[in-house]
């Protein structure tokens, strides 16, 4: 016997819940998909007629929303009703690092997972498949199971728990979801596993759908992120050696990546990895290792995070050093604030720590990003009135710029922090004309492919892993 999934409920309408459910609704028109969230303004934004104001910017997402919303895809705050109606519930809530208590700064804060699970226990009806979509510490399924099995008096309801981690990357979410490298399903109950396989089978080839036990699935997700981040820290560590030895990081990356055993992906040196997950997932892995007494393993993965912090610090120092050792009162144009191109997400963006370090030194930052709003930057940087004032010879503050030219105006330097395509096609002559001399470009993403042209315009140019 196979479960017929008619109604899905997804708890959490965030970067994962929104796009993932949009794609499921698009690929499975016969299934009704309800995405629920407690955040009223986020739900309102998902329901907005203005598709440019959806809470998540992802290429291709708005098209799917316009096709499916109101047909078989719905966003609402009605958590109770949609849990009660669902045959399958995805838990897609946030799992940030704990900020206090045991494991603070390292362990995942599972309070949102626990509260969603309790909501499921209270409102679900009949047989319900609960799918972990959030990234979770190994053995979380056990916690979810204990909560869901705690109501021993209710004999009409039953639950099966699956782990189905999400591997999408922001900026390419729709493509990653429609053409995944693999779909991973961990579980013990074959009926439930098959029900989920049947959903993915609508568009994912059989050989790409793999099944494991719950713990392997949970651990595979943490390990995949740790491996990807480790490659970035490795190449960033080599970028520092390039700068001191006259090697070129782009050439080194290419030479390494052409070895089929290594591969060319994730070898792009930069200002450090950002995003809401890499750091938290590695720290979570470190915490897990420490918990199980695997201290050498914990130290190994911790070093990936340490190199990432060091990369941001060393870039900030290089900028100050080149601008004659002081940036107090100097205007600096920041090009790019999101953690990578094609997303409006700023969580853990390397731009945050680099901007904070420059503000500490008293710089006046004029920040421009093609997709990041003023409000998002406000959430990440200290308010201007909290920054130290002139008595300490410091006057750091930041300004939001709506164009790159505004950001460059009267500045001594441009710092490229995100690899947005539009930066590659700029008329740098025009930018040079509005800046103060000597004018610098610090290209932390190596997007400038013709350094001689830039230098011929009068700029001083620093590129990561090259000079
Ligand atoms: P997010 O913060 O964008 O969204 C989570 C949403 O869950 C929020 O809108 C929040 O209001 C809602 N929520 C929390 N508790 C709730 C409750 N009890 N009832 C209803 N709604 C509730 O987070 P995200 O980026 O979508 O990440 C979700 C999970 O997916 C995390 O575990 C993350 O590690 C993982 N993940 C994220 C990405 C990514 O690219 N962002 C990729 C793969 C996996
Ligand atoms: C990452 C993983 O790629 C996804 O598979 C995973 O699902 C997701 O985390 C998650 O669990 O949240 P994401 O953070 O969206 O996705 O973006 P990435 O493309 O992995 O980039 C992460 C950071 O590394 C960015 O700051 C990016 O600029 C940086 N990066 C990436 C480099 O500096 N060099 C590279 O070669 C690649």
Coordinates of C-alpha atoms and ligand atoms in Angstrom, one line a residue:
X1 CA 0.0 0.0 0.0
X2 CA 1.3 3.5 -0.9
X3 CA 0.3 6.7 0.9
X4 CA -1.4 9.1 -1.5
X5 CA -0.1 12.6 -0.6
X6 CA -2.8 15.1 -1.3
X7 CA -1.9 17.9 1.0
X8 CA 1.5 19.2 2.1
X9 CA 2.1 21.7 4.9
X10 CA 5.5 23.4 5.2
X11 CA 6.3 25.1 8.5
X12 CA 8.6 28.0 7.7
X13 CA 8.3 30.3 4.7
X14 CA 11.9 31.3 4.6
X15 CA 14.8 30.9 2.1
X16 CA 14.3 27.2 2.0
X17 CA 10.5 26.7 2.7
X18 CA 9.4 29.3 0.0
X19 CA 11.4 28.1 -3.0
X20 CA 11.3 24.4 -2.1
X21 CA 7.5 24.4 -1.9
X22 CA 7.2 26.5 -5.0
X23 CA 9.1 23.9 -7.0
X24 CA 7.1 21.0 -5.5
X25 CA 3.8 22.7 -6.3
X26 CA 5.0 23.4 -9.8
X27 CA 6.2 19.8 -10.4
X28 CA 3.2 18.2 -8.7
X29 CA 0.1 20.1 -9.7
X30 CA -2.2 17.5 -8.1
X31 CA -0.8 18.2 -4.6
X32 CA -2.0 21.2 -2.6
X33 CA 1.0 22.9 -0.9
X34 CA 0.4 25.2 2.1
X35 CA 3.4 27.1 3.4
X36 CA 2.8 28.5 6.9
X37 CA 4.7 30.9 9.0
X38 CA 4.2 32.9 12.2
X39 CA 5.8 36.0 10.7
X40 CA 2.9 38.0 9.4
X41 CA 4.8 40.5 7.3
X42 CA 6.8 37.7 5.6
X43 CA 3.6 35.9 4.7
X44 CA 2.1 39.1 3.4
X45 CA 5.2 39.6 1.2
X46 CA 4.8 36.1 -0.2
X47 CA 1.2 37.0 -1.1
X48 CA 2.0 40.4 -2.5
X49 CA 0.8 41.3 -6.0
X50 CA 4.1 43.0 -6.6
X51 CA 6.3 40.0 -7.4
X52 CA 9.5 42.1 -7.1
X53 CA 8.8 42.4 -3.3
X54 CA 8.7 38.6 -2.5
X55 CA 10.7 38.0 0.7
X56 CA 13.3 36.0 -1.2
X57 CA 15.0 37.1 -4.4
X58 CA 15.9 34.0 -6.5
X59 CA 16.1 33.9 -10.3
X60 CA 13.1 32.1 -11.7
X61 CA 11.1 32.1 -8.4
X62 CA 8.7 34.9 -9.3
X63 CA 7.6 33.0 -12.4
X64 CA 6.7 29.9 -10.5
X65 CA 4.9 32.0 -7.8
X66 CA 2.8 33.7 -10.5
X67 CA 2.0 30.3 -12.0
X68 CA 1.1 28.4 -8.8
X69 CA 0.1 30.9 -6.1
X70 CA -3.7 30.6 -5.5
X71 CA -3.8 27.5 -7.7
X72 CA -2.1 24.8 -5.6
X73 CA 0.4 26.9 -3.6
X74 CA -0.8 29.0 -0.7
X75 CA 1.0 31.1 2.0
X76 CA -0.7 31.8 5.3
X77 CA -0.3 32.2 9.0
X78 CA -2.9 29.6 9.7
X79 CA -0.5 27.0 11.1
X80 CA -3.1 25.0 13.0
X81 CA -5.6 24.4 10.2
X82 CA -2.9 23.5 7.6
X83 CA -1.2 21.1 10.0
X84 CA -4.5 19.4 10.6
X85 CA -5.2 19.0 6.9
X86 CA -1.8 17.8 5.9
X87 CA -0.7 14.2 5.0
X88 CA 2.9 15.3 5.0
X89 CA 4.5 18.1 7.0
X90 CA 7.9 19.6 6.2
X91 CA 9.7 21.3 9.1
X92 CA 11.7 24.1 7.4
X93 CA 12.3 26.5 10.3
X94 CA 15.4 28.3 11.2
X95 CA 18.1 26.5 13.3
X96 CA 20.6 29.2 14.2
X97 CA 23.5 28.9 16.7
X98 CA 22.5 29.1 20.4
X99 CA 23.4 32.5 21.8
X100 CA 23.3 31.5 25.5
X101 CA 23.3 28.5 27.8
X102 CA 24.9 25.2 27.2
X103 CA 26.7 25.0 23.8
X104 CA 26.3 28.8 23.3
X105 CA 28.1 30.0 20.1
X106 CA 28.3 26.4 18.7
X107 CA 25.3 24.2 19.2
X108 CA 22.1 24.6 17.1
X109 CA 19.2 26.3 18.8
X110 CA 16.4 23.9 18.3
X111 CA 13.7 25.9 20.0
X112 CA 11.9 26.5 16.6
X113 CA 12.1 22.9 15.7
X114 CA 10.7 21.9 19.1
X115 CA 7.9 24.4 18.9
X116 CA 6.9 23.3 15.4
X117 CA 6.9 19.7 16.6
X118 CA 4.7 20.5 19.5
X119 CA 2.3 22.3 17.1
X120 CA 2.2 19.2 15.0
X121 CA 1.5 17.0 18.0
X122 CA -1.3 19.2 19.0
X123 CA -3.0 19.7 15.6
X124 CA -2.2 16.8 13.3
X125 CA -4.9 14.4 12.4
X126 CA -4.6 10.7 11.4
X127 CA -1.4 9.4 9.9
X128 CA 1.1 12.1 9.2
X129 CA 4.6 12.0 7.7
X130 CA 6.9 14.6 9.3
X131 CA 9.9 15.5 7.2
X132 CA 13.0 17.3 8.6
X133 CA 13.9 19.8 5.9
X134 CA 15.9 22.1 8.2
X135 CA 19.6 21.3 8.8
X136 CA 19.8 19.6 12.1
X137 CA 22.3 18.0 14.5
X138 CA 22.6 14.2 14.2
X139 CA 19.9 12.5 16.3
X140 CA 17.4 15.3 16.2
X141 CA 14.9 12.9 14.7
X142 CA 15.0 11.1 18.0
X143 CA 13.9 14.2 19.8
X144 CA 11.1 14.9 17.3
X145 CA 10.0 11.3 17.7
X146 CA 9.9 11.5 21.5
X147 CA 7.8 14.6 21.4
X148 CA 5.4 13.2 18.8
X149 CA 5.0 9.9 20.7
X150 CA 4.4 11.6 24.0
X151 CA 0.6 11.6 23.7
X152 CA 0.1 7.9 24.4
X153 CA -3.7 8.4 25.0
X154 CA -4.3 9.4 21.3
X155 CA -4.7 6.2 19.4
X156 CA -6.0 7.7 16.2
X157 CA -2.9 9.7 15.3
X158 CA 0.4 8.3 14.2
X159 CA 3.6 9.8 12.8
X160 CA 6.6 8.7 10.7
X161 CA 9.7 10.8 10.7
X162 CA 12.0 11.3 7.7
X163 CA 15.1 13.3 7.1
X164 CA 15.3 15.1 3.8
X165 CA 18.0 17.7 4.0
X166 CA 18.1 20.5 1.5
X167 CA 21.2 21.2 -0.6
X168 CA 20.1 24.2 -2.5
X169 CA 22.4 27.2 -2.7
X170 CA 21.0 30.7 -2.7
X171 CA 21.0 32.5 -6.0
X172 CA 20.7 29.2 -7.8
X173 CA 17.9 27.8 -5.7
X174 CA 15.4 27.1 -8.5
X175 CA 17.9 25.4 -10.7
X176 CA 19.3 23.4 -7.8
X177 CA 15.8 22.3 -6.9
X178 CA 14.7 21.4 -10.4
X179 CA 18.0 19.7 -11.3
X180 CA 19.4 18.4 -8.0
X181 CA 22.7 16.5 -7.8
X182 CA 20.9 14.1 -5.5
X183 CA 17.8 13.9 -3.2
X184 CA 18.6 12.3 0.1
X185 CA 16.0 10.6 2.2
X186 CA 16.7 9.1 5.6
X187 CA 14.2 7.0 7.5
X188 CA 13.0 3.7 8.8
X189 CA 9.4 3.5 7.6
X190 CA 9.3 2.3 4.0
X191 CA 5.8 3.5 3.4
X192 CA 6.8 7.0 4.3
X193 CA 10.0 6.8 2.4
X194 CA 8.1 5.7 -0.7
X195 CA 5.6 8.5 -0.3
X196 CA 8.3 11.1 -0.4
X197 CA 10.1 9.3 -3.3
X198 CA 6.9 9.4 -5.2
X199 CA 6.8 13.2 -4.9
X200 CA 10.4 13.7 -6.1
X201 CA 9.9 11.0 -8.9
X202 CA 7.8 13.6 -10.7
X203 CA 10.9 15.4 -11.9
X204 CA 14.1 13.8 -10.4
X205 CA 15.6 10.6 -12.0
X206 CA 15.4 7.5 -9.9
X207 CA 19.2 7.1 -9.7
X208 CA 19.5 10.5 -8.1
X209 CA 17.2 9.7 -5.2
X210 CA 19.1 7.9 -2.5
X211 CA 18.0 6.5 0.8
X212 CA 19.8 6.0 4.1
X213 CA 19.0 5.6 7.8
X214 CA 18.1 8.8 9.6
X215 CA 21.5 9.5 11.2
X216 CA 23.5 9.1 8.0
X217 CA 21.1 11.5 6.3
X218 CA 21.4 14.1 9.1
X219 CA 25.2 13.7 9.2
X220 CA 25.6 13.9 5.4
X221 CA 24.1 17.4 5.3
X222 CA 26.4 18.8 8.0
X223 CA 29.4 17.0 6.3
X224 CA 28.5 18.3 2.8
X225 CA 28.5 21.9 4.1
X226 CA 31.7 21.3 6.1
X227 CA 33.5 19.9 3.0
X228 CA 32.4 22.8 0.8
X229 CA 33.5 25.4 3.4
X230 CA 36.8 23.6 3.9
X231 CA 37.6 24.0 0.2
X232 CA 37.0 27.8 0.5
X233 CA 39.2 28.1 3.5
X234 CA 41.9 26.0 1.8
X235 CA 42.0 28.2 -1.3
X236 CA 41.8 31.4 0.8
X237 CA 44.8 30.2 2.8
X238 CA 46.7 29.7 -0.5
X239 CA 45.7 33.2 -1.6
X240 CA 47.8 34.7 1.3
X241 CA 50.8 32.7 0.2
X242 CA 50.3 33.9 -3.4
X243 CA 50.4 37.5 -2.2
X244 CA 53.8 37.0 -0.6
X245 CA 55.4 34.8 -3.3
X246 CA 54.3 36.5 -6.5
X247 CA 52.0 33.6 -7.5
X248 CA 48.6 34.2 -8.9
X249 CA 45.6 32.6 -7.1
X250 CA 43.5 32.4 -10.2
X251 CA 46.3 30.4 -12.0
X252 CA 46.8 28.2 -8.9
X253 CA 43.0 27.5 -8.6
X254 CA 42.9 26.6 -12.3
X255 CA 45.9 24.3 -12.1
X256 CA 44.6 22.5 -9.0
X257 CA 41.0 22.2 -10.2
X258 CA 42.0 20.6 -13.5
X259 CA 42.9 17.5 -11.6
X260 CA 39.8 15.4 -11.9
X261 CA 40.2 14.1 -8.4
X262 CA 40.0 17.6 -7.0
X263 CA 37.6 19.3 -9.4
X264 CA 37.2 23.0 -10.2
X265 CA 34.2 24.0 -8.1
X266 CA 34.5 25.9 -4.8
X267 CA 38.1 26.9 -5.5
X268 CA 37.4 30.6 -5.9
X269 CA 39.3 32.7 -3.4
X270 CA 37.4 35.6 -1.8
X271 CA 36.8 37.6 1.3
X272 CA 35.7 34.4 3.2
X273 CA 32.5 32.4 3.0
X274 CA 29.3 33.9 4.3
X275 CA 25.7 32.8 4.3
X276 CA 23.5 31.6 7.1
X277 CA 24.7 28.0 7.1
X278 CA 28.4 27.2 6.6
X279 CA 29.7 28.7 9.8
X280 CA 26.8 27.5 11.9
X281 CA 26.8 24.0 10.4
X282 CA 30.6 23.5 11.0
X283 CA 30.3 24.8 14.5
X284 CA 27.6 22.4 15.1
X285 CA 29.8 19.6 13.8
X286 CA 32.6 20.8 16.1
X287 CA 30.2 20.7 19.0
X288 CA 29.0 17.2 18.1
X289 CA 32.7 16.0 18.0
X290 CA 33.4 17.6 21.3
X291 CA 30.3 16.0 22.8
X292 CA 31.5 12.6 21.6
X293 CA 35.0 13.2 22.9
X294 CA 36.5 13.4 19.3
X295 CA 38.7 16.4 20.2
X296 CA 41.1 16.1 17.3
X297 CA 38.3 16.0 14.8
X298 CA 36.7 19.0 16.5
X299 CA 40.0 21.0 16.2
X300 CA 40.3 20.1 12.5
X301 CA 36.9 21.5 11.6
X302 CA 37.3 24.5 13.9
X303 CA 40.3 25.5 11.9
X304 CA 38.1 25.9 8.8
X305 CA 36.1 28.6 10.6
X306 CA 39.3 30.2 12.1
X307 CA 40.9 30.7 8.6
X308 CA 37.6 32.2 7.4
X309 CA 37.7 34.9 10.2
X310 CA 41.4 35.5 9.6
X311 CA 40.8 36.1 5.9
X312 CA 38.4 39.0 6.7
X313 CA 40.7 40.5 9.3
X314 CA 43.7 40.4 7.0
X315 CA 41.8 42.0 4.1
X316 CA 40.7 44.9 6.4
X317 CA 44.3 45.4 7.5
X318 CA 45.6 45.4 3.9
X319 CA 43.1 48.2 3.0
X320 CA 44.1 50.4 5.9
X321 CA 47.8 49.8 5.3
X322 CA 47.5 50.8 1.6
X323 CA 45.5 54.0 2.4
X324 CA 48.6 55.4 4.2
X325 CA 47.8 53.6 7.5
X326 CA 44.7 55.7 8.3
X327 CA 41.2 55.8 7.0
X328 CA 39.8 58.0 9.7
X329 CA 37.3 60.5 8.0
X330 CA 38.0 59.0 4.6
X331 CA 35.1 58.1 2.3
X332 CA 35.2 54.5 1.0
X333 CA 32.7 53.0 -1.5
X334 CA 31.6 49.5 -0.7
X335 CA 30.4 47.6 -3.8
X336 CA 28.3 44.7 -2.7
X337 CA 26.9 43.7 0.7
X338 CA 25.1 40.4 0.1
X339 CA 27.1 37.3 1.0
X340 CA 27.3 36.3 -2.7
X341 CA 25.8 37.4 -6.0
X342 CA 22.2 36.9 -7.0
X343 CA 20.8 37.1 -3.5
X344 CA 19.5 39.8 -1.2
X345 CA 20.6 37.7 1.8
X346 CA 23.2 39.4 4.0
X347 CA 23.4 36.8 6.8
X348 CA 27.1 36.2 7.8
X349 CA 28.2 38.2 4.8
X350 CA 31.9 38.8 4.9
X351 CA 31.0 42.4 4.1
X352 CA 29.7 42.8 7.7
X353 CA 33.0 42.1 9.5
X354 CA 35.0 44.0 6.9
X355 CA 32.7 47.0 7.2
X356 CA 32.7 46.9 11.0
X357 CA 36.5 46.8 11.0
X358 CA 36.7 49.9 8.7
X359 CA 34.1 51.7 10.8
X360 CA 36.2 51.0 13.8
X361 CA 39.0 52.8 12.1
X362 CA 36.8 55.8 11.5
X363 CA 36.0 55.4 7.8
X364 CA 32.8 56.9 6.2
X365 CA 31.4 54.0 4.2
X366 CA 29.1 54.6 1.3
X367 CA 27.4 51.2 0.7
X368 CA 25.9 50.1 -2.5
X369 CA 24.4 46.7 -3.4
X370 CA 22.1 46.0 -6.3
X371 CA 19.6 44.0 -4.2
X372 CA 20.2 44.6 -0.5
X373 CA 17.9 47.1 1.1
X374 CA 18.8 49.9 3.5
X375 CA 16.9 48.1 6.3
X376 CA 18.9 44.9 5.8
X377 CA 22.2 46.7 6.2
X378 CA 20.8 48.5 9.3
X379 CA 20.2 45.1 10.8
X380 CA 23.8 44.0 10.3
X381 CA 25.8 47.1 11.1
X382 CA 25.9 49.2 14.3
X383 CA 23.7 52.3 14.1
X384 CA 25.7 55.4 13.4
X385 CA 24.9 56.9 16.8
X386 CA 26.4 53.8 18.5
X387 CA 29.8 54.3 16.7
X388 CA 32.5 56.2 18.5
X389 CA 32.6 59.9 18.0
X390 CA 35.5 62.4 17.4
X391 CA 36.8 62.6 21.0
X392 CA 38.6 59.5 20.1
X393 CA 39.6 60.8 16.7
X394 CA 37.1 58.4 15.2
X395 CA 34.1 59.4 13.2
X396 CA 33.2 56.2 11.5
X397 CA 29.7 56.1 10.0
X398 CA 27.9 54.6 7.1
X399 CA 25.5 55.8 4.4
X400 CA 23.3 53.8 2.1
X401 CA 23.9 54.6 -1.6
X402 CA 21.4 53.8 -4.3
X403 CA 23.8 53.8 -7.2
X404 CA 27.5 52.8 -7.6
X405 CA 28.4 56.3 -8.7
X406 CA 26.9 57.7 -5.5
X407 CA 28.9 55.2 -3.5
X408 CA 32.1 56.1 -5.3
X409 CA 31.6 59.9 -5.0
X410 CA 34.6 61.7 -3.3
X411 CA 35.9 58.4 -2.0
X412 CA 39.5 57.3 -1.8
X413 CA 38.8 53.7 -2.4
X414 CA 36.2 51.2 -3.7
X415 CA 36.1 47.8 -2.1
X416 CA 34.4 45.1 -4.1
X417 CA 33.0 42.6 -1.7
X418 CA 30.3 40.7 -3.7
X419 CA 30.7 39.1 -7.1
X420 CA 27.7 40.8 -8.7
X421 CA 27.9 40.6 -12.5
X422 CA 27.0 44.3 -13.0
X423 CA 30.4 45.2 -11.3
X424 CA 32.2 43.4 -14.2
X425 CA 30.6 45.7 -16.8
X426 CA 31.1 49.1 -15.1
X427 CA 32.5 52.1 -16.9
X428 CA 35.4 52.5 -14.5
X429 CA 36.5 55.7 -16.1
X430 CA 33.3 57.4 -15.0
X431 CA 33.8 56.0 -11.5
X432 CA 37.4 57.3 -11.4
X433 CA 36.2 60.8 -12.3
X434 CA 34.0 61.1 -9.2
X435 CA 36.6 59.8 -6.8
X436 CA 39.4 61.5 -4.9
X437 CA 43.1 60.9 -5.9
X438 CA 45.0 58.7 -5.3
X439 CA 42.1 56.3 -6.0
X440 CA 42.1 52.7 -5.1
X441 CA 40.2 49.6 -6.0
X442 CA 40.4 46.6 -3.6
X443 CA 39.0 43.7 -5.5
X444 CA 38.4 40.9 -3.0
X445 CA 36.5 38.8 -5.6
X446 CA 38.9 39.1 -8.5
X447 CA 36.2 40.3 -10.8
X448 CA 38.4 42.7 -12.7
X449 CA 39.8 40.8 -15.6
X450 CA 41.8 43.6 -17.3
X451 CA 44.0 45.1 -14.5
X452 CA 46.1 47.0 -17.0
X453 CA 43.1 48.9 -18.3
X454 CA 42.1 49.8 -14.8
X455 CA 45.6 51.0 -13.9
X456 CA 45.8 53.0 -17.2
X457 CA 42.8 55.0 -16.0
X458 CA 44.8 56.1 -13.0
X459 CA 43.6 53.6 -10.3
X460 CA 45.8 51.8 -7.8
X461 CA 44.6 48.2 -7.9
X462 CA 44.8 45.5 -5.3
X463 CA 43.4 42.0 -6.1
X464 CA 43.2 39.1 -3.7
X465 CA 45.9 36.6 -4.1
X466 CA 47.6 38.4 -6.9
X467 CA 49.6 41.4 -5.6
Ligands
LIG1 P1 14.7 31.4 7.5 O1 15.0 32.1 8.8 O2 14.7 32.2 6.2 O3 13.2 30.9 7.6 C1 12.7 30.1 8.7 C2 11.2 30.6 8.9 O4 10.6 29.7 9.9 C3 11.0 32.0 9.4 O5 10.3 32.8 8.5 C4 10.3 31.8 10.8 O6 9.4 32.8 11.1 C5 9.6 30.5 10.6 N1 9.3 29.8 11.8 C6 10.1 29.5 12.9 N2 9.4 28.8 13.8 C7 8.1 28.7 13.3 C8 7.0 28.0 13.9 N3 6.9 27.4 15.0 N4 5.8 28.1 13.1 C9 5.8 28.7 11.9 N5 6.9 29.3 11.4 C10 8.0 29.3 12.1 O7 15.6 30.1 7.4 P2 16.1 29.3 6.1 O8 17.2 30.0 5.5 O9 14.9 29.0 5.2 O10 16.6 28.0 6.7 C11 15.8 27.0 7.2 C12 16.6 25.8 7.5 O11 17.1 25.2 6.3 C13 17.8 26.0 8.4 O12 17.9 24.8 9.2 C14 19.0 26.0 7.4 O13 20.2 25.6 8.0 C15 18.5 25.1 6.3 N6 19.1 25.4 5.0 C16 19.1 26.7 4.6 C17 19.6 26.9 3.3 C18 19.7 28.3 2.7 O14 20.2 28.5 1.6 N7 19.2 29.4 3.4 C19 19.9 25.9 2.4 C20 19.8 24.6 2.9 C21 19.4 24.3 4.2
LIG2 C1 25.6 26.6 0.7 C2 25.8 25.2 0.0 O1 26.5 25.5 -1.3 C3 24.5 24.5 -0.3 O2 24.7 23.3 -0.9 C4 23.8 24.4 1.1 O3 22.5 23.8 0.9 C5 23.6 25.7 1.8 O4 24.9 26.3 1.9 C6 23.0 25.6 3.1 O5 23.0 24.6 3.7 O6 22.6 26.7 3.6 P1 25.0 29.0 0.0 O7 25.4 29.4 1.4 O8 23.6 29.5 -0.4 O9 24.9 27.4 -0.1 O10 26.0 29.5 -1.0 P2 27.4 29.0 -1.6 O11 27.3 29.1 -3.1 O12 27.8 27.7 -1.1 O13 28.4 30.1 -1.1 C7 28.7 30.3 0.3 C8 29.8 31.3 0.5 O14 31.0 30.8 0.0 C9 29.5 32.6 -0.2 O15 29.9 33.7 0.6 C10 30.4 32.5 -1.5 O16 30.8 33.8 -2.0 C11 31.6 31.8 -0.9 N1 32.3 31.0 -2.0 C12 31.7 30.0 -2.7 C13 33.7 31.3 -2.2 O17 34.2 32.3 -1.6 N2 34.3 30.6 -3.2 C14 33.8 29.6 -3.9 O18 34.5 29.0 -4.7 C15 32.4 29.3 -3.6

